[in-house]
Amino acid sequence: MNITAVAIVAIICWAIVELVNSKRKKAPKLNETEINSLKEEITRLRERVQNLEKIVTDENYDLKKQFDNLKD
């Protein structure tokens, strides 16, 4: 896995942690509907991160990048 892929995944994870922490610090008490909405959003974000991890760790991703580099 190349360093670019690791950096992308790390940045995405860092952003999610920062978003969750900032909401926790600033947010007043949430009602049940808002809590469920945030849980659904976190679930969707986790799925997106998992998909991105699959893409960047795929051997074909690195191979395509190498071919693109050769074209330039």
PDB file of N, CA, C and O in Angstrom:
ATOM      1  N   MET A   1       0.856  -1.170   0.000  1.00  0.00           N
ATOM      2  CA  MET A   1       0.000   0.000   0.000  1.00  0.00           C
ATOM      3  C   MET A   1       0.899   1.228   0.000  1.00  0.00           C
ATOM      4  O   MET A   1       1.872   1.294   0.736  1.00  0.00           O
ATOM      5  N   ASN A   2       0.556   2.195  -0.816  1.00  0.00           N
ATOM      6  CA  ASN A   2       1.425   3.356  -0.911  1.00  0.00           C
ATOM      7  C   ASN A   2       1.093   4.396   0.150  1.00  0.00           C
ATOM      8  O   ASN A   2       0.067   4.360   0.802  1.00  0.00           O
ATOM      9  N   ILE A   3       1.971   5.345   0.320  1.00  0.00           N
ATOM     10  CA  ILE A   3       1.850   6.351   1.372  1.00  0.00           C
ATOM     11  C   ILE A   3       0.653   7.267   1.141  1.00  0.00           C
ATOM     12  O   ILE A   3       0.039   7.746   2.083  1.00  0.00           O
ATOM     13  N   THR A   4       0.283   7.492  -0.111  1.00  0.00           N
ATOM     14  CA  THR A   4      -0.871   8.340  -0.415  1.00  0.00           C
ATOM     15  C   THR A   4      -2.151   7.718   0.134  1.00  0.00           C
ATOM     16  O   THR A   4      -2.980   8.411   0.725  1.00  0.00           O
ATOM     17  N   ALA A   5      -2.300   6.432  -0.040  1.00  0.00           N
ATOM     18  CA  ALA A   5      -3.488   5.745   0.451  1.00  0.00           C
ATOM     19  C   ALA A   5      -3.574   5.822   1.965  1.00  0.00           C
ATOM     20  O   ALA A   5      -4.639   6.080   2.532  1.00  0.00           O
ATOM     21  N   VAL A   6      -2.447   5.624   2.618  1.00  0.00           N
ATOM     22  CA  VAL A   6      -2.419   5.696   4.082  1.00  0.00           C
ATOM     23  C   VAL A   6      -2.786   7.102   4.538  1.00  0.00           C
ATOM     24  O   VAL A   6      -3.561   7.281   5.483  1.00  0.00           O
ATOM     25  N   ALA A   7      -2.269   8.097   3.862  1.00  0.00           N
ATOM     26  CA  ALA A   7      -2.559   9.488   4.218  1.00  0.00           C
ATOM     27  C   ALA A   7      -4.035   9.809   4.047  1.00  0.00           C
ATOM     28  O   ALA A   7      -4.639  10.462   4.904  1.00  0.00           O
ATOM     29  N   ILE A   8      -4.639   9.352   2.962  1.00  0.00           N
ATOM     30  CA  ILE A   8      -6.053   9.618   2.711  1.00  0.00           C
ATOM     31  C   ILE A   8      -6.919   9.007   3.807  1.00  0.00           C
ATOM     32  O   ILE A   8      -7.797   9.666   4.361  1.00  0.00           O
ATOM     33  N   VAL A   9      -6.670   7.765   4.134  1.00  0.00           N
ATOM     34  CA  VAL A   9      -7.452   7.093   5.173  1.00  0.00           C
ATOM     35  C   VAL A   9      -7.248   7.781   6.520  1.00  0.00           C
ATOM     36  O   VAL A   9      -8.197   7.996   7.269  1.00  0.00           O
ATOM     37  N   ALA A  10      -6.021   8.165   6.826  1.00  0.00           N
ATOM     38  CA  ALA A  10      -5.734   8.830   8.094  1.00  0.00           C
ATOM     39  C   ALA A  10      -6.449  10.172   8.193  1.00  0.00           C
ATOM     40  O   ALA A  10      -7.015  10.508   9.241  1.00  0.00           O
ATOM     41  N   ILE A  11      -6.465  10.935   7.112  1.00  0.00           N
ATOM     42  CA  ILE A  11      -7.130  12.239   7.114  1.00  0.00           C
ATOM     43  C   ILE A  11      -8.627  12.074   7.306  1.00  0.00           C
ATOM     44  O   ILE A  11      -9.260  12.821   8.067  1.00  0.00           O
ATOM     45  N   ILE A  12      -9.218  11.100   6.646  1.00  0.00           N
ATOM     46  CA  ILE A  12     -10.658  10.862   6.776  1.00  0.00           C
ATOM     47  C   ILE A  12     -11.001  10.474   8.213  1.00  0.00           C
ATOM     48  O   ILE A  12     -11.959  10.997   8.790  1.00  0.00           O
ATOM     49  N   CYS A  13     -10.223   9.566   8.792  1.00  0.00           N
ATOM     50  CA  CYS A  13     -10.473   9.153  10.175  1.00  0.00           C
ATOM     51  C   CYS A  13     -10.303  10.323  11.138  1.00  0.00           C
ATOM     52  O   CYS A  13     -11.113  10.514  12.047  1.00  0.00           O
ATOM     53  N   TRP A  14      -9.277  11.128  10.929  1.00  0.00           N
ATOM     54  CA  TRP A  14      -9.056  12.294  11.778  1.00  0.00           C
ATOM     55  C   TRP A  14     -10.239  13.256  11.683  1.00  0.00           C
ATOM     56  O   TRP A  14     -10.698  13.781  12.699  1.00  0.00           O
ATOM     57  N   ALA A  15     -10.753  13.478  10.477  1.00  0.00           N
ATOM     58  CA  ALA A  15     -11.881  14.398  10.289  1.00  0.00           C
ATOM     59  C   ALA A  15     -13.118  13.893  11.025  1.00  0.00           C
ATOM     60  O   ALA A  15     -13.841  14.672  11.651  1.00  0.00           O
ATOM     61  N   ILE A  16     -13.371  12.600  10.949  1.00  0.00           N
ATOM     62  CA  ILE A  16     -14.538  12.034  11.642  1.00  0.00           C
ATOM     63  C   ILE A  16     -14.401  12.220  13.151  1.00  0.00           C
ATOM     64  O   ILE A  16     -15.351  12.633  13.825  1.00  0.00           O
ATOM     65  N   VAL A  17     -13.220  11.947  13.681  1.00  0.00           N
ATOM     66  CA  VAL A  17     -13.000  12.121  15.122  1.00  0.00           C
ATOM     67  C   VAL A  17     -13.190  13.573  15.524  1.00  0.00           C
ATOM     68  O   VAL A  17     -13.840  13.871  16.527  1.00  0.00           O
ATOM     69  N   GLU A  18     -12.664  14.492  14.743  1.00  0.00           N
ATOM     70  CA  GLU A  18     -12.812  15.913  15.048  1.00  0.00           C
ATOM     71  C   GLU A  18     -14.277  16.351  15.009  1.00  0.00           C
ATOM     72  O   GLU A  18     -14.727  17.111  15.860  1.00  0.00           O
ATOM     73  N   LEU A  19     -15.024  15.866  14.024  1.00  0.00           N
ATOM     74  CA  LEU A  19     -16.446  16.207  13.941  1.00  0.00           C
ATOM     75  C   LEU A  19     -17.207  15.700  15.152  1.00  0.00           C
ATOM     76  O   LEU A  19     -18.022  16.420  15.732  1.00  0.00           O
ATOM     77  N   VAL A  20     -16.955  14.476  15.527  1.00  0.00           N
ATOM     78  CA  VAL A  20     -17.650  13.897  16.682  1.00  0.00           C
ATOM     79  C   VAL A  20     -17.275  14.648  17.956  1.00  0.00           C
ATOM     80  O   VAL A  20     -18.142  14.986  18.763  1.00  0.00           O
ATOM     81  N   ASN A  21     -16.001  14.924  18.131  1.00  0.00           N
ATOM     82  CA  ASN A  21     -15.556  15.641  19.333  1.00  0.00           C
ATOM     83  C   ASN A  21     -16.096  17.064  19.385  1.00  0.00           C
ATOM     84  O   ASN A  21     -16.474  17.543  20.444  1.00  0.00           O
ATOM     85  N   SER A  22     -16.138  17.749  18.263  1.00  0.00           N
ATOM     86  CA  SER A  22     -16.634  19.129  18.267  1.00  0.00           C
ATOM     87  C   SER A  22     -18.124  19.170  18.564  1.00  0.00           C
ATOM     88  O   SER A  22     -18.598  20.056  19.266  1.00  0.00           O
ATOM     89  N   LYS A  23     -18.871  18.207  18.056  1.00  0.00           N
ATOM     90  CA  LYS A  23     -20.309  18.148  18.361  1.00  0.00           C
ATOM     91  C   LYS A  23     -20.517  17.863  19.841  1.00  0.00           C
ATOM     92  O   LYS A  23     -21.428  18.395  20.459  1.00  0.00           O
ATOM     93  N   ARG A  24     -19.678  17.012  20.408  1.00  0.00           N
ATOM     94  CA  ARG A  24     -19.817  16.633  21.806  1.00  0.00           C
ATOM     95  C   ARG A  24     -19.547  17.838  22.709  1.00  0.00           C
ATOM     96  O   ARG A  24     -20.201  18.029  23.726  1.00  0.00           O
ATOM     97  N   LYS A  25     -18.584  18.675  22.349  1.00  0.00           N
ATOM     98  CA  LYS A  25     -18.220  19.815  23.178  1.00  0.00           C
ATOM     99  C   LYS A  25     -19.252  20.939  23.100  1.00  0.00           C
ATOM    100  O   LYS A  25     -19.554  21.578  24.086  1.00  0.00           O
ATOM    101  N   LYS A  26     -19.787  21.197  21.917  1.00  0.00           N
ATOM    102  CA  LYS A  26     -20.641  22.350  21.692  1.00  0.00           C
ATOM    103  C   LYS A  26     -22.125  22.039  21.830  1.00  0.00           C
ATOM    104  O   LYS A  26     -22.917  22.931  22.061  1.00  0.00           O
ATOM    105  N   ALA A  27     -22.501  20.810  21.665  1.00  0.00           N
ATOM    106  CA  ALA A  27     -23.917  20.463  21.569  1.00  0.00           C
ATOM    107  C   ALA A  27     -24.580  20.405  22.938  1.00  0.00           C
ATOM    108  O   ALA A  27     -24.030  19.872  23.895  1.00  0.00           O
ATOM    109  N   PRO A  28     -25.781  20.990  22.998  1.00  0.00           N
ATOM    110  CA  PRO A  28     -26.568  20.832  24.225  1.00  0.00           C
ATOM    111  C   PRO A  28     -27.165  19.417  24.256  1.00  0.00           C
ATOM    112  O   PRO A  28     -26.927  18.617  23.356  1.00  0.00           O
ATOM    113  N   LYS A  29     -27.931  19.135  25.264  1.00  0.00           N
ATOM    114  CA  LYS A  29     -28.581  17.828  25.351  1.00  0.00           C
ATOM    115  C   LYS A  29     -29.418  17.593  24.101  1.00  0.00           C
ATOM    116  O   LYS A  29     -30.129  18.474  23.639  1.00  0.00           O
ATOM    117  N   LEU A  30     -29.301  16.394  23.543  1.00  0.00           N
ATOM    118  CA  LEU A  30     -30.024  16.064  22.320  1.00  0.00           C
ATOM    119  C   LEU A  30     -31.225  15.198  22.649  1.00  0.00           C
ATOM    120  O   LEU A  30     -31.188  14.386  23.575  1.00  0.00           O
ATOM    121  N   ASN A  31     -32.263  15.376  21.834  1.00  0.00           N
ATOM    122  CA  ASN A  31     -33.417  14.503  22.034  1.00  0.00           C
ATOM    123  C   ASN A  31     -33.197  13.192  21.287  1.00  0.00           C
ATOM    124  O   ASN A  31     -32.222  13.022  20.552  1.00  0.00           O
ATOM    125  N   GLU A  32     -34.097  12.256  21.475  1.00  0.00           N
ATOM    126  CA  GLU A  32     -33.954  10.906  20.916  1.00  0.00           C
ATOM    127  C   GLU A  32     -33.848  10.919  19.388  1.00  0.00           C
ATOM    128  O   GLU A  32     -33.050  10.191  18.800  1.00  0.00           O
ATOM    129  N   THR A  33     -34.622  11.774  18.733  1.00  0.00           N
ATOM    130  CA  THR A  33     -34.604  11.853  17.271  1.00  0.00           C
ATOM    131  C   THR A  33     -33.251  12.319  16.765  1.00  0.00           C
ATOM    132  O   THR A  33     -32.703  11.763  15.818  1.00  0.00           O
ATOM    133  N   GLU A  34     -32.702  13.335  17.389  1.00  0.00           N
ATOM    134  CA  GLU A  34     -31.400  13.860  16.987  1.00  0.00           C
ATOM    135  C   GLU A  34     -30.286  12.830  17.232  1.00  0.00           C
ATOM    136  O   GLU A  34     -29.385  12.682  16.405  1.00  0.00           O
ATOM    137  N   ILE A  35     -30.376  12.129  18.330  1.00  0.00           N
ATOM    138  CA  ILE A  35     -29.382  11.096  18.631  1.00  0.00           C
ATOM    139  C   ILE A  35     -29.426  10.000  17.579  1.00  0.00           C
ATOM    140  O   ILE A  35     -28.384   9.569  17.070  1.00  0.00           O
ATOM    141  N   ASN A  36     -30.629   9.554  17.231  1.00  0.00           N
ATOM    142  CA  ASN A  36     -30.763   8.515  16.208  1.00  0.00           C
ATOM    143  C   ASN A  36     -30.251   8.999  14.855  1.00  0.00           C
ATOM    144  O   ASN A  36     -29.622   8.246  14.118  1.00  0.00           O
ATOM    145  N   SER A  37     -30.512  10.255  14.542  1.00  0.00           N
ATOM    146  CA  SER A  37     -30.040  10.826  13.280  1.00  0.00           C
ATOM    147  C   SER A  37     -28.506  10.829  13.232  1.00  0.00           C
ATOM    148  O   SER A  37     -27.909  10.472  12.209  1.00  0.00           O
ATOM    149  N   LEU A  38     -27.879  11.214  14.317  1.00  0.00           N
ATOM    150  CA  LEU A  38     -26.412  11.229  14.375  1.00  0.00           C
ATOM    151  C   LEU A  38     -25.835   9.816  14.302  1.00  0.00           C
ATOM    152  O   LEU A  38     -24.819   9.591  13.645  1.00  0.00           O
ATOM    153  N   LYS A  39     -26.498   8.874  14.946  1.00  0.00           N
ATOM    154  CA  LYS A  39     -26.030   7.487  14.878  1.00  0.00           C
ATOM    155  C   LYS A  39     -26.098   6.965  13.448  1.00  0.00           C
ATOM    156  O   LYS A  39     -25.184   6.282  12.979  1.00  0.00           O
ATOM    157  N   GLU A  40     -27.174   7.304  12.733  1.00  0.00           N
ATOM    158  CA  GLU A  40     -27.302   6.886  11.333  1.00  0.00           C
ATOM    159  C   GLU A  40     -26.211   7.528  10.479  1.00  0.00           C
ATOM    160  O   GLU A  40     -25.640   6.886   9.599  1.00  0.00           O
ATOM    161  N   GLU A  41     -25.938   8.804  10.736  1.00  0.00           N
ATOM    162  CA  GLU A  41     -24.897   9.499   9.976  1.00  0.00           C
ATOM    163  C   GLU A  41     -23.527   8.868  10.223  1.00  0.00           C
ATOM    164  O   GLU A  41     -22.745   8.671   9.285  1.00  0.00           O
ATOM    165  N   ILE A  42     -23.240   8.534  11.458  1.00  0.00           N
ATOM    166  CA  ILE A  42     -21.971   7.891  11.780  1.00  0.00           C
ATOM    167  C   ILE A  42     -21.873   6.536  11.097  1.00  0.00           C
ATOM    168  O   ILE A  42     -20.819   6.166  10.563  1.00  0.00           O
ATOM    169  N   THR A  43     -22.970   5.800  11.080  1.00  0.00           N
ATOM    170  CA  THR A  43     -22.981   4.499  10.405  1.00  0.00           C
ATOM    171  C   THR A  43     -22.687   4.668   8.922  1.00  0.00           C
ATOM    172  O   THR A  43     -21.875   3.926   8.350  1.00  0.00           O
ATOM    173  N   ARG A  44     -23.321   5.659   8.283  1.00  0.00           N
ATOM    174  CA  ARG A  44     -23.065   5.916   6.864  1.00  0.00           C
ATOM    175  C   ARG A  44     -21.614   6.318   6.626  1.00  0.00           C
ATOM    176  O   ARG A  44     -20.982   5.874   5.665  1.00  0.00           O
ATOM    177  N   LEU A  45     -21.074   7.154   7.502  1.00  0.00           N
ATOM    178  CA  LEU A  45     -19.681   7.584   7.359  1.00  0.00           C
ATOM    179  C   LEU A  45     -18.716   6.408   7.526  1.00  0.00           C
ATOM    180  O   LEU A  45     -17.732   6.307   6.786  1.00  0.00           O
ATOM    181  N   ARG A  46     -19.007   5.530   8.448  1.00  0.00           N
ATOM    182  CA  ARG A  46     -18.154   4.347   8.627  1.00  0.00           C
ATOM    183  C   ARG A  46     -18.173   3.481   7.376  1.00  0.00           C
ATOM    184  O   ARG A  46     -17.138   2.963   6.951  1.00  0.00           O
ATOM    185  N   GLU A  47     -19.355   3.317   6.784  1.00  0.00           N
ATOM    186  CA  GLU A  47     -19.465   2.529   5.556  1.00  0.00           C
ATOM    187  C   GLU A  47     -18.654   3.169   4.432  1.00  0.00           C
ATOM    188  O   GLU A  47     -17.977   2.481   3.664  1.00  0.00           O
ATOM    189  N   ARG A  48     -18.720   4.493   4.335  1.00  0.00           N
ATOM    190  CA  ARG A  48     -17.960   5.195   3.300  1.00  0.00           C
ATOM    191  C   ARG A  48     -16.461   5.025   3.514  1.00  0.00           C
ATOM    192  O   ARG A  48     -15.709   4.805   2.557  1.00  0.00           O
ATOM    193  N   VAL A  49     -16.003   5.119   4.756  1.00  0.00           N
ATOM    194  CA  VAL A  49     -14.585   4.938   5.050  1.00  0.00           C
ATOM    195  C   VAL A  49     -14.150   3.514   4.708  1.00  0.00           C
ATOM    196  O   VAL A  49     -13.075   3.308   4.131  1.00  0.00           O
ATOM    197  N   GLN A  50     -14.999   2.536   5.039  1.00  0.00           N
ATOM    198  CA  GLN A  50     -14.670   1.151   4.702  1.00  0.00           C
ATOM    199  C   GLN A  50     -14.548   0.977   3.191  1.00  0.00           C
ATOM    200  O   GLN A  50     -13.632   0.304   2.705  1.00  0.00           O
ATOM    201  N   ASN A  51     -15.454   1.595   2.441  1.00  0.00           N
ATOM    202  CA  ASN A  51     -15.381   1.524   0.973  1.00  0.00           C
ATOM    203  C   ASN A  51     -14.112   2.191   0.458  1.00  0.00           C
ATOM    204  O   ASN A  51     -13.444   1.669  -0.440  1.00  0.00           O
ATOM    205  N   LEU A  52     -13.765   3.332   1.010  1.00  0.00           N
ATOM    206  CA  LEU A  52     -12.537   4.016   0.597  1.00  0.00           C
ATOM    207  C   LEU A  52     -11.307   3.177   0.936  1.00  0.00           C
ATOM    208  O   LEU A  52     -10.367   3.115   0.147  1.00  0.00           O
ATOM    209  N   GLU A  53     -11.321   2.543   2.102  1.00  0.00           N
ATOM    210  CA  GLU A  53     -10.195   1.678   2.464  1.00  0.00           C
ATOM    211  C   GLU A  53     -10.067   0.522   1.481  1.00  0.00           C
ATOM    212  O   GLU A  53      -8.953   0.153   1.093  1.00  0.00           O
ATOM    213  N   LYS A  54     -11.194  -0.055   1.069  1.00  0.00           N
ATOM    214  CA  LYS A  54     -11.153  -1.146   0.094  1.00  0.00           C
ATOM    215  C   LYS A  54     -10.561  -0.669  -1.225  1.00  0.00           C
ATOM    216  O   LYS A  54      -9.762  -1.366  -1.853  1.00  0.00           O
ATOM    217  N   ILE A  55     -10.953   0.531  -1.633  1.00  0.00           N
ATOM    218  CA  ILE A  55     -10.474   1.066  -2.918  1.00  0.00           C
ATOM    219  C   ILE A  55      -8.967   1.305  -2.866  1.00  0.00           C
ATOM    220  O   ILE A  55      -8.222   0.890  -3.741  1.00  0.00           O
ATOM    221  N   VAL A  56      -8.509   2.001  -1.794  1.00  0.00           N
ATOM    222  CA  VAL A  56      -7.098   2.370  -1.748  1.00  0.00           C
ATOM    223  C   VAL A  56      -6.180   1.200  -1.431  1.00  0.00           C
ATOM    224  O   VAL A  56      -5.011   1.253  -1.764  1.00  0.00           O
ATOM    225  N   THR A  57      -6.695   0.176  -0.807  1.00  0.00           N
ATOM    226  CA  THR A  57      -5.844  -0.970  -0.513  1.00  0.00           C
ATOM    227  C   THR A  57      -5.913  -2.027  -1.608  1.00  0.00           C
ATOM    228  O   THR A  57      -5.168  -3.002  -1.560  1.00  0.00           O
ATOM    229  N   ASP A  58      -6.771  -1.816  -2.589  1.00  0.00           N
ATOM    230  CA  ASP A  58      -6.886  -2.756  -3.699  1.00  0.00           C
ATOM    231  C   ASP A  58      -5.615  -2.700  -4.542  1.00  0.00           C
ATOM    232  O   ASP A  58      -5.096  -1.626  -4.840  1.00  0.00           O
ATOM    233  N   GLU A  59      -5.126  -3.856  -4.934  1.00  0.00           N
ATOM    234  CA  GLU A  59      -3.899  -3.910  -5.738  1.00  0.00           C
ATOM    235  C   GLU A  59      -4.086  -3.213  -7.079  1.00  0.00           C
ATOM    236  O   GLU A  59      -3.165  -2.597  -7.602  1.00  0.00           O
ATOM    237  N   ASN A  60      -5.280  -3.291  -7.645  1.00  0.00           N
ATOM    238  CA  ASN A  60      -5.533  -2.648  -8.930  1.00  0.00           C
ATOM    239  C   ASN A  60      -5.442  -1.125  -8.835  1.00  0.00           C
ATOM    240  O   ASN A  60      -5.081  -0.455  -9.791  1.00  0.00           O
ATOM    241  N   TYR A  61      -5.800  -0.563  -7.667  1.00  0.00           N
ATOM    242  CA  TYR A  61      -5.709   0.885  -7.481  1.00  0.00           C
ATOM    243  C   TYR A  61      -4.262   1.335  -7.657  1.00  0.00           C
ATOM    244  O   TYR A  61      -3.972   2.279  -8.380  1.00  0.00           O
ATOM    245  N   ASP A  62      -3.359   0.652  -6.986  1.00  0.00           N
ATOM    246  CA  ASP A  62      -1.947   1.013  -7.075  1.00  0.00           C
ATOM    247  C   ASP A  62      -1.420   0.783  -8.489  1.00  0.00           C
ATOM    248  O   ASP A  62      -0.652   1.585  -9.012  1.00  0.00           O
ATOM    249  N   LEU A  63      -1.868  -0.293  -9.123  1.00  0.00           N
ATOM    250  CA  LEU A  63      -1.439  -0.591 -10.486  1.00  0.00           C
ATOM    251  C   LEU A  63      -1.907   0.495 -11.453  1.00  0.00           C
ATOM    252  O   LEU A  63      -1.134   0.967 -12.292  1.00  0.00           O
ATOM    253  N   LYS A  64      -3.163   0.927 -11.319  1.00  0.00           N
ATOM    254  CA  LYS A  64      -3.680   1.999 -12.184  1.00  0.00           C
ATOM    255  C   LYS A  64      -2.898   3.282 -11.965  1.00  0.00           C
ATOM    256  O   LYS A  64      -2.588   4.002 -12.916  1.00  0.00           O
ATOM    257  N   LYS A  65      -2.554   3.560 -10.715  1.00  0.00           N
ATOM    258  CA  LYS A  65      -1.781   4.772 -10.409  1.00  0.00           C
ATOM    259  C   LYS A  65      -0.399   4.689 -11.054  1.00  0.00           C
ATOM    260  O   LYS A  65       0.083   5.675 -11.603  1.00  0.00           O
ATOM    261  N   GLN A  66       0.199   3.537 -11.019  1.00  0.00           N
ATOM    262  CA  GLN A  66       1.505   3.372 -11.646  1.00  0.00           C
ATOM    263  C   GLN A  66       1.416   3.557 -13.158  1.00  0.00           C
ATOM    264  O   GLN A  66       2.285   4.184 -13.762  1.00  0.00           O
ATOM    265  N   PHE A  67       0.362   3.021 -13.781  1.00  0.00           N
ATOM    266  CA  PHE A  67       0.176   3.224 -15.216  1.00  0.00           C
ATOM    267  C   PHE A  67      -0.031   4.696 -15.535  1.00  0.00           C
ATOM    268  O   PHE A  67       0.509   5.220 -16.508  1.00  0.00           O
ATOM    269  N   ASP A  68      -0.819   5.381 -14.726  1.00  0.00           N
ATOM    270  CA  ASP A  68      -1.039   6.809 -14.931  1.00  0.00           C
ATOM    271  C   ASP A  68       0.274   7.589 -14.800  1.00  0.00           C
ATOM    272  O   ASP A  68       0.522   8.535 -15.558  1.00  0.00           O
ATOM    273  N   ASN A  69       1.098   7.195 -13.856  1.00  0.00           N
ATOM    274  CA  ASN A  69       2.399   7.853 -13.692  1.00  0.00           C
ATOM    275  C   ASN A  69       3.293   7.632 -14.909  1.00  0.00           C
ATOM    276  O   ASN A  69       4.059   8.505 -15.298  1.00  0.00           O
ATOM    277  N   LEU A  70       3.198   6.443 -15.508  1.00  0.00           N
ATOM    278  CA  LEU A  70       3.999   6.150 -16.687  1.00  0.00           C
ATOM    279  C   LEU A  70       3.537   6.981 -17.898  1.00  0.00           C
ATOM    280  O   LEU A  70       4.355   7.342 -18.754  1.00  0.00           O
ATOM    281  N   LYS A  71       2.237   7.261 -17.961  1.00  0.00           N
ATOM    282  CA  LYS A  71       1.719   8.068 -19.074  1.00  0.00           C
ATOM    283  C   LYS A  71       2.262   9.488 -19.031  1.00  0.00           C
ATOM    284  O   LYS A  71       2.460  10.110 -20.056  1.00  0.00           O
ATOM    285  N   ASP A  72       2.476  10.001 -17.816  1.00  0.00           N
ATOM    286  CA  ASP A  72       2.959  11.387 -17.669  1.00  0.00           C
ATOM    287  C   ASP A  72       4.397  11.490 -17.935  1.00  0.00           C
ATOM    288  O   ASP A  72       5.179  11.421 -18.592  1.00  0.00           O
TER     289      ASP A  72
END
